[in-house]
Coordinates of C-alpha atoms in Angstrom, one line a residue:
M3 CA 4.3 4.8 24.3
A4 CA 7.6 5.3 26.1
A5 CA 10.5 6.9 24.2
S6 CA 12.5 3.7 24.5
Q7 CA 9.8 1.8 22.7
E8 CA 9.4 4.3 19.9
E9 CA 10.5 3.2 16.4
V10 CA 11.8 6.0 14.3
K11 CA 13.1 5.5 10.8
L12 CA 14.2 7.9 8.1
F13 CA 14.3 6.7 4.5
G14 CA 16.7 8.8 2.5
V15 CA 19.5 9.2 0.0
V16 CA 22.8 10.5 1.2
G17 CA 23.5 13.9 -0.3
S18 CA 19.8 15.0 -0.6
P19 CA 19.3 18.4 1.0
F20 CA 15.7 17.5 1.6
V21 CA 16.7 14.4 3.6
C22 CA 19.3 16.6 5.3
R23 CA 16.5 18.9 6.6
A24 CA 14.9 15.9 8.5
Q25 CA 18.3 14.8 9.8
I26 CA 19.1 18.2 11.2
A27 CA 15.7 18.4 12.9
L28 CA 16.1 14.9 14.5
Q29 CA 19.6 15.7 15.6
L30 CA 18.5 19.0 17.1
K31 CA 15.8 17.2 19.1
G32 CA 18.2 14.4 20.1
V33 CA 15.9 11.7 18.6
E34 CA 17.5 8.4 17.9
Y35 CA 16.5 6.9 14.5
K36 CA 17.4 4.3 12.0
F37 CA 18.5 5.6 8.6
V38 CA 17.3 3.4 5.7
E39 CA 19.5 4.1 2.7
E40 CA 17.6 4.3 -0.7
K41 CA 19.0 4.2 -4.2
L42 CA 18.3 7.3 -6.2
N43 CA 16.9 5.5 -9.3
N44 CA 15.7 2.3 -7.7
M45 CA 13.5 3.0 -4.7
S46 CA 12.7 0.0 -2.5
D47 CA 9.2 -1.6 -2.3
L48 CA 9.1 -0.4 1.3
L49 CA 9.6 3.2 0.3
L50 CA 6.9 2.8 -2.4
K51 CA 4.6 1.4 0.3
Y52 CA 5.2 4.3 2.6
N53 CA 5.1 7.0 -0.1
P54 CA 3.0 5.7 -3.0
V55 CA 2.0 9.3 -4.0
Y56 CA 5.4 10.9 -4.8
K57 CA 7.6 7.8 -4.6
K58 CA 10.6 9.8 -3.3
V59 CA 12.6 10.5 -0.2
P60 CA 12.6 11.6 2.5
V61 CA 10.0 9.5 4.3
F62 CA 9.8 9.6 8.0
V63 CA 8.2 6.6 9.8
H64 CA 7.3 7.0 13.5
N65 CA 5.8 3.8 15.0
D66 CA 4.9 2.6 11.5
K67 CA 3.1 5.8 10.6
P68 CA 4.7 7.3 7.5
I69 CA 5.1 11.1 6.8
S70 CA 6.4 12.5 3.5
E71 CA 7.6 15.9 2.3
S72 CA 10.6 17.4 4.1
L73 CA 8.9 20.5 5.6
V74 CA 5.9 18.5 6.7
I75 CA 8.3 16.0 8.4
V76 CA 10.2 18.8 10.2
E77 CA 7.0 20.3 11.5
Y78 CA 5.8 16.8 12.7
I79 CA 9.2 16.3 14.5
D80 CA 8.8 19.7 16.2
E81 CA 5.2 19.0 17.3
T82 CA 6.1 15.5 18.6
W83 CA 9.3 16.3 20.5
K84 CA 8.7 19.6 22.2
H85 CA 12.2 20.6 23.4
N86 CA 14.6 22.8 21.2
S87 CA 11.7 24.3 19.3
I88 CA 12.1 24.7 15.5
L89 CA 9.0 26.9 15.0
P90 CA 8.1 30.0 17.1
T91 CA 5.2 29.7 19.5
E92 CA 3.4 32.9 18.5
P93 CA 0.9 32.2 15.6
Y94 CA 1.9 35.1 13.4
Q95 CA 5.6 34.3 13.6
R96 CA 4.8 30.6 12.9
A97 CA 2.8 31.7 9.8
L98 CA 5.8 33.8 8.7
A99 CA 8.2 30.9 9.2
R100 CA 5.9 28.7 7.1
F101 CA 5.6 31.4 4.4
W102 CA 9.4 31.9 4.0
S103 CA 10.0 28.1 4.1
K104 CA 7.5 27.7 1.3
F105 CA 9.1 30.6 -0.6
I106 CA 12.4 28.9 -0.5
D107 CA 10.9 25.7 -2.0
D108 CA 8.8 27.5 -4.6
K109 CA 11.2 30.2 -5.7
C110 CA 14.8 29.2 -4.7
V111 CA 15.0 25.4 -5.1
A112 CA 13.8 25.1 -8.6
A113 CA 15.7 28.2 -9.8
A114 CA 19.0 27.0 -8.2
W115 CA 18.6 23.5 -9.6
K116 CA 18.0 24.9 -13.1
A117 CA 20.9 27.3 -12.8
A118 CA 23.2 24.5 -11.7
F119 CA 22.1 21.7 -14.0
T120 CA 20.5 23.1 -17.1
V121 CA 22.5 22.8 -20.3
D122 CA 20.6 25.4 -22.3
E123 CA 22.5 28.6 -21.8
K124 CA 19.5 30.9 -22.1
E125 CA 17.5 28.8 -19.6
R126 CA 20.5 28.8 -17.3
E127 CA 20.9 32.6 -17.4
K128 CA 17.1 33.0 -16.8
A129 CA 17.3 30.7 -13.7
V130 CA 20.3 32.6 -12.3
E131 CA 18.4 35.8 -12.6
E132 CA 15.3 34.3 -10.9
L133 CA 17.5 32.9 -8.1
F134 CA 19.2 36.3 -7.5
E135 CA 15.8 37.9 -7.2
A136 CA 14.6 35.3 -4.7
L137 CA 17.8 35.6 -2.7
K138 CA 17.4 39.4 -2.4
F139 CA 14.1 38.8 -0.7
L140 CA 15.8 36.5 1.8
E141 CA 18.7 38.9 2.3
N142 CA 16.2 41.6 3.2
E143 CA 14.3 39.3 5.5
L144 CA 17.3 38.2 7.6
K145 CA 17.3 40.4 10.7
N146 CA 19.3 38.3 13.2
K147 CA 22.0 35.7 13.3
F148 CA 19.5 33.2 12.0
F149 CA 16.1 33.5 10.4
G150 CA 14.8 31.9 13.6
G151 CA 16.6 34.5 15.8
N152 CA 19.7 33.6 17.9
E153 CA 19.0 29.9 17.3
F154 CA 18.2 28.4 14.0
G155 CA 14.7 27.3 13.1
L156 CA 12.4 26.1 10.3
V157 CA 13.4 28.7 7.7
D158 CA 17.1 28.1 8.3
I159 CA 16.6 24.3 7.9
A160 CA 14.6 24.9 4.7
A161 CA 17.5 27.0 3.3
V162 CA 20.2 24.4 4.0
F163 CA 20.4 23.5 0.3
I164 CA 21.4 27.0 -1.0
P165 CA 25.2 26.8 -0.3
I166 CA 25.2 23.1 -1.1
V167 CA 24.1 23.7 -4.7
Q168 CA 26.6 26.4 -5.2
E169 CA 29.5 24.3 -3.9
V170 CA 28.7 21.2 -6.0
A171 CA 27.9 23.1 -9.2
G172 CA 30.8 25.5 -9.0
L173 CA 28.6 28.5 -9.6
Q174 CA 29.0 31.9 -8.0
L175 CA 25.3 32.2 -7.1
F176 CA 25.8 33.1 -3.5
T177 CA 28.7 35.3 -2.5
A178 CA 29.7 37.7 0.4
E179 CA 29.7 40.6 -2.1
K180 CA 26.2 40.0 -3.5
F181 CA 24.5 38.9 -0.3
P182 CA 26.6 39.8 2.8
K183 CA 24.0 39.0 5.4
L184 CA 23.0 35.7 3.8
Y185 CA 26.7 34.7 3.3
K186 CA 27.4 35.4 7.0
W187 CA 24.3 33.4 7.9
S188 CA 25.5 30.4 5.8
Q189 CA 28.8 30.4 7.6
D190 CA 27.2 30.5 11.0
F191 CA 24.6 27.9 10.1
H192 CA 26.9 25.4 8.5
S193 CA 29.4 25.7 11.4
H194 CA 26.7 24.9 13.9
P195 CA 27.6 21.5 15.5
V196 CA 24.2 20.0 14.8
V197 CA 24.2 21.1 11.2
K198 CA 27.8 20.2 10.6
E199 CA 27.3 16.7 11.9
N200 CA 24.5 16.1 9.4
M201 CA 25.9 17.6 6.3
P202 CA 26.7 14.9 3.6
P203 CA 30.3 14.2 2.7
K204 CA 31.6 16.4 -0.1
D205 CA 32.8 13.5 -2.2
Q206 CA 29.2 12.1 -2.3
L207 CA 27.8 15.5 -3.1
F208 CA 30.2 15.9 -6.0
A209 CA 29.5 12.4 -7.3
Q210 CA 25.8 13.1 -7.3
S211 CA 26.3 16.5 -8.9
L212 CA 28.4 14.9 -11.7
N213 CA 25.7 12.3 -12.2
K214 CA 23.0 15.0 -12.4
I215 CA 25.0 17.0 -14.9
N216 CA 25.6 13.9 -17.1
T217 CA 21.9 13.1 -16.9
S218 CA 21.0 16.6 -17.9
M219 CA 23.4 16.4 -20.9
A220 CA 21.9 13.1 -21.9
T221 CA 18.3 14.3 -21.8
Y222 CA 19.0 17.8 -23.1
Q223 CA 16.8 18.7 -26.2
E224 CA 14.7 15.6 -25.7
E225 CA 11.2 16.4 -26.8
V226 CA 8.4 13.9 -26.1
K227 CA 4.9 14.4 -27.5
L228 CA 1.9 12.1 -27.4
L229 CA -0.9 12.5 -29.8
G230 CA -4.1 11.0 -28.4
I231 CA -7.8 11.1 -27.7
V232 CA -9.1 11.2 -24.1
G233 CA -11.0 7.9 -23.5
S234 CA -8.9 5.7 -25.8
P235 CA -7.5 2.6 -24.0
F236 CA -4.6 2.5 -26.4
V237 CA -3.6 6.1 -25.6
C238 CA -4.1 5.3 -21.9
R239 CA -1.5 2.4 -22.2
V240 CA 1.1 4.9 -23.3
Q241 CA 0.3 7.4 -20.6
I242 CA 0.6 4.7 -18.0
A243 CA 4.1 3.8 -19.3
L244 CA 5.3 7.4 -19.5
N245 CA 4.0 8.2 -16.0
L246 CA 5.6 5.0 -14.6
K247 CA 9.0 6.0 -16.1
G248 CA 8.6 9.6 -14.9
I249 CA 8.9 11.0 -18.5
E250 CA 7.6 14.5 -19.0
Y251 CA 5.7 14.8 -22.3
K252 CA 3.4 17.2 -24.2
Y253 CA -0.1 15.8 -24.8
L254 CA -1.7 16.8 -28.1
E255 CA -5.4 16.2 -28.2
E256 CA -6.9 14.9 -31.4
K257 CA -10.5 14.9 -32.5
F258 CA -12.2 11.6 -33.1
D259 CA -13.7 12.5 -36.5
N260 CA -11.3 15.2 -37.6
K261 CA -7.7 14.0 -37.8
S262 CA -5.2 16.8 -37.7
D263 CA -2.5 17.4 -40.3
V264 CA 0.1 16.7 -37.6
L265 CA -1.4 13.2 -37.0
L266 CA -1.6 12.4 -40.7
K267 CA 2.1 13.5 -41.0
Y268 CA 3.3 11.4 -38.2
N269 CA 1.1 8.3 -38.9
P270 CA 0.2 8.3 -42.6
V271 CA -0.2 4.5 -42.6
Y272 CA -2.9 4.0 -40.0
K273 CA -4.0 7.6 -39.5
K274 CA -4.9 7.0 -35.8
V275 CA -3.7 7.5 -32.3
P276 CA -1.7 7.0 -30.2
V277 CA 1.5 8.4 -31.8
L278 CA 4.5 9.0 -29.7
V279 CA 7.0 11.5 -31.1
H280 CA 10.5 11.5 -29.5
N281 CA 12.8 14.1 -30.9
E282 CA 10.7 14.3 -34.0
K283 CA 10.8 10.5 -34.6
P284 CA 7.2 9.2 -34.6
I285 CA 6.3 5.7 -33.3
S286 CA 2.8 4.3 -33.8
E287 CA 0.8 1.3 -32.4
S288 CA 0.4 1.2 -28.7
L289 CA 2.3 -2.1 -28.0
V290 CA 5.2 -0.9 -30.3
I291 CA 5.3 2.4 -28.4
L292 CA 5.3 0.6 -25.0
E293 CA 8.4 -1.4 -26.0
Y294 CA 10.1 1.7 -27.4
I295 CA 9.5 3.5 -24.1
D296 CA 10.9 0.6 -22.1
E297 CA 14.0 0.3 -24.2
T298 CA 14.7 4.1 -24.2
W299 CA 14.1 4.8 -20.6
K300 CA 15.5 2.0 -18.5
D301 CA 14.0 2.8 -15.0
N302 CA 11.0 0.8 -13.8
P303 CA 11.1 -1.8 -16.6
I304 CA 7.8 -3.1 -18.0
L305 CA 9.2 -6.1 -19.8
P306 CA 11.2 -8.9 -18.0
A307 CA 14.9 -9.3 -18.8
E308 CA 14.9 -13.0 -19.5
P309 CA 14.2 -13.8 -23.2
Y310 CA 11.6 -16.5 -22.6
Q311 CA 9.6 -14.4 -20.2
R312 CA 9.8 -11.5 -22.6
A313 CA 8.3 -13.7 -25.3
L314 CA 5.5 -14.8 -23.0
T315 CA 4.8 -11.2 -22.2
R316 CA 4.5 -10.3 -25.8
F317 CA 2.3 -13.3 -26.5
W318 CA -0.2 -12.5 -23.8
S319 CA -0.2 -8.8 -24.8
K320 CA -1.0 -9.7 -28.4
F321 CA -3.6 -12.2 -27.1
I322 CA -5.5 -9.4 -25.3
D323 CA -5.5 -7.3 -28.5
D324 CA -6.5 -10.2 -30.8
K325 CA -9.0 -12.1 -28.6
C326 CA -10.3 -9.9 -25.8
L327 CA -10.9 -6.4 -27.3
A328 CA -12.7 -7.5 -30.5
A329 CA -14.9 -10.0 -28.6
A330 CA -15.9 -7.5 -25.9
F331 CA -17.0 -4.9 -28.5
K332 CA -18.8 -7.5 -30.6
A333 CA -20.7 -8.6 -27.5
A334 CA -21.7 -5.1 -26.5
F335 CA -22.3 -3.3 -29.7
T336 CA -23.4 -5.8 -32.4
L337 CA -27.0 -5.7 -33.6
D338 CA -27.2 -9.2 -34.8
E339 CA -28.3 -11.4 -31.9
K340 CA -26.3 -14.5 -32.9
E341 CA -23.2 -12.4 -33.4
R342 CA -23.8 -10.8 -30.0
E343 CA -24.0 -14.2 -28.3
K344 CA -20.9 -15.4 -30.2
G345 CA -19.1 -12.3 -28.9
V346 CA -20.1 -13.0 -25.3
E347 CA -18.9 -16.6 -25.7
E348 CA -15.6 -15.6 -27.2
S349 CA -15.1 -12.9 -24.6
S350 CA -15.7 -15.4 -21.7
E351 CA -13.3 -17.9 -23.3
A352 CA -10.5 -15.3 -23.7
L353 CA -11.0 -14.0 -20.2
Q354 CA -10.8 -17.5 -18.8
F355 CA -7.4 -18.0 -20.4
L356 CA -6.2 -14.8 -18.6
E357 CA -7.8 -16.0 -15.4
D358 CA -5.8 -19.2 -15.6
E359 CA -2.6 -17.4 -16.5
L360 CA -2.7 -14.9 -13.6
K361 CA -0.4 -16.4 -10.9
D362 CA 0.6 -13.3 -8.8
K363 CA -0.8 -9.9 -7.8
F364 CA -0.1 -8.7 -11.4
F365 CA 0.7 -10.6 -14.6
A366 CA 4.3 -9.4 -14.1
G367 CA 4.5 -10.4 -10.5
E368 CA 4.4 -8.0 -7.6
K369 CA 4.7 -5.0 -9.9
F370 CA 2.7 -4.4 -13.0
G371 CA 4.3 -4.7 -16.5
L372 CA 3.4 -4.9 -20.2
V373 CA 0.6 -7.4 -20.0
D374 CA -1.1 -5.5 -17.2
I375 CA -0.8 -2.2 -19.1
T376 CA -2.2 -3.9 -22.2
A377 CA -5.1 -5.3 -20.2
V378 CA -6.1 -1.8 -18.8
F379 CA -9.1 -2.1 -21.2
I380 CA -10.3 -5.1 -19.3
A381 CA -9.9 -3.5 -15.9
F382 CA -11.4 -0.1 -16.6
W383 CA -13.2 -0.1 -20.0
I384 CA -15.2 -3.4 -19.9
P385 CA -16.9 -2.6 -16.5
V386 CA -18.2 0.7 -18.1
V387 CA -19.3 -1.1 -21.3
Q388 CA -21.2 -3.8 -19.4
E389 CA -22.9 -1.2 -17.2
V390 CA -24.1 0.6 -20.3
S391 CA -25.1 -2.6 -22.2
G392 CA -26.4 -4.7 -19.3
L393 CA -24.1 -7.6 -20.1
Q394 CA -22.2 -9.4 -17.5
L395 CA -18.9 -10.1 -19.3
F396 CA -16.5 -9.5 -16.4
T397 CA -17.6 -10.1 -12.8
N398 CA -16.0 -11.2 -9.5
E399 CA -18.1 -14.4 -9.6
K400 CA -16.9 -15.5 -13.1
F401 CA -13.3 -14.4 -12.8
P402 CA -12.3 -13.8 -9.2
K403 CA -8.5 -13.6 -9.8
L404 CA -8.9 -11.2 -12.7
Y405 CA -11.4 -9.1 -10.9
R406 CA -9.1 -8.8 -7.8
W407 CA -6.2 -7.9 -10.2
S408 CA -8.3 -5.2 -11.9
Q409 CA -9.0 -3.5 -8.6
E410 CA -5.3 -3.6 -7.6
F411 CA -4.3 -2.3 -11.0
I412 CA -6.7 0.6 -11.5
N413 CA -6.0 1.8 -7.9
D414 CA -2.2 1.9 -8.4
P415 CA -1.3 5.6 -8.1
V416 CA 0.5 5.7 -11.5
V417 CA -2.4 4.0 -13.3
K418 CA -5.1 6.0 -11.5
E419 CA -3.6 9.3 -12.6
S420 CA -3.5 8.0 -16.2
L421 CA -7.1 6.9 -16.5
P422 CA -9.7 9.1 -18.2
P423 CA -12.7 10.3 -16.3
R424 CA -15.2 7.4 -15.9
E425 CA -18.2 9.6 -16.4
L426 CA -16.8 10.7 -19.8
L427 CA -16.5 7.1 -20.9
F428 CA -19.9 6.2 -19.6
A429 CA -21.5 9.1 -21.5
F430 CA -19.7 8.1 -24.7
F431 CA -20.6 4.4 -24.6
K432 CA -24.2 5.2 -23.5
A433 CA -24.7 7.5 -26.5
R434 CA -23.2 4.9 -28.8
Y435 CA -25.4 2.1 -27.3
E436 CA -28.6 4.2 -27.5
S437 CA -27.8 5.1 -31.1
L438 CA -27.3 1.4 -31.9
V439 CA -30.6 0.4 -30.2
A440 CA -32.5 3.2 -32.0
S441 CA -31.2 2.0 -35.4
K442 CA -32.8 -1.5 -35.0

């Protein structure tokens, strides 16, 4: 395809040093591209389509082929447009360039961010120490004007963020006294016309920095714990919501037949999982927990904003718990034949209501929400149960819309990473079913 016909797009957020890496590489190569501005806390559907794994910028799209991760993008640009090389041609030197670029991401980026935006004083001091140690390695590695020699290359582009973090955070992480060679490098690099043209405006950098600091202050000392059992659909609901919101949490594994003192302390009423503990405040019952998560962390809402739609969402979520779960288990694990048949009938009737209610890709529309999360049992657990028991409760033939929904839902990256291993579930239900049959 001729260069004039090439479509080149870069999805990014102004002020991101990772996006800046790609912009510098494109500018150095003289590649024309369309910049697609994303919002930091509200990524577009197109961005999520192109980068469903990490759901973040930058994303580089070349003739509708997406590439993610900034260093991967820079290497792709260098291999696609050959002039003004970014990586050296000799294999060993290329390996070294990749090594030091990875070192910058692994050792410098995290430490610098922690040093700049961590509220806890001890953590901040520890991060500054880690960063100084990492910068010493880079100081010793710098032999020429740039890491790439007389012209800047991959390592220089990877290191673009270091002076930026210092400037916006107001910390003395990187000075001429401490690191004379690195400091001189930073002056030369940031004064280079290509780099200078692609540096974000200072006012935007400071605005983002202030927002980051405020966010750090707001979330400081937040402790999120989830008490659960692997294989529980109710625990899985909470994990999906937490992962969707991007909430870091500590998972505390409970034993099925031996409840811990911690669980009994946090949930003395029902004495069961899941229990979410947020800053030592426990919340029990999966649907209650899901609404708490949605009201506490506003990004990626799982309930609609409009009151009537919220009421309908709560209705159908309760319907799934009241009508679908009990009927499915009765159908699969009841000894009495009449009760079993009744369970199959009740299950089919309940699933038919859901089949008729499903109007879009998900119950919530184009993105999944509370009803979809509640129904994870139907999408993932029922197929395992019916495989073990030989029942045909939920099939493509009986419920085509629900079946299609189930495939879309369990293959969503957020949901997929939250699901328990299928073989573990199968073994559990098989043992339970065989025990039931043996007791006849």
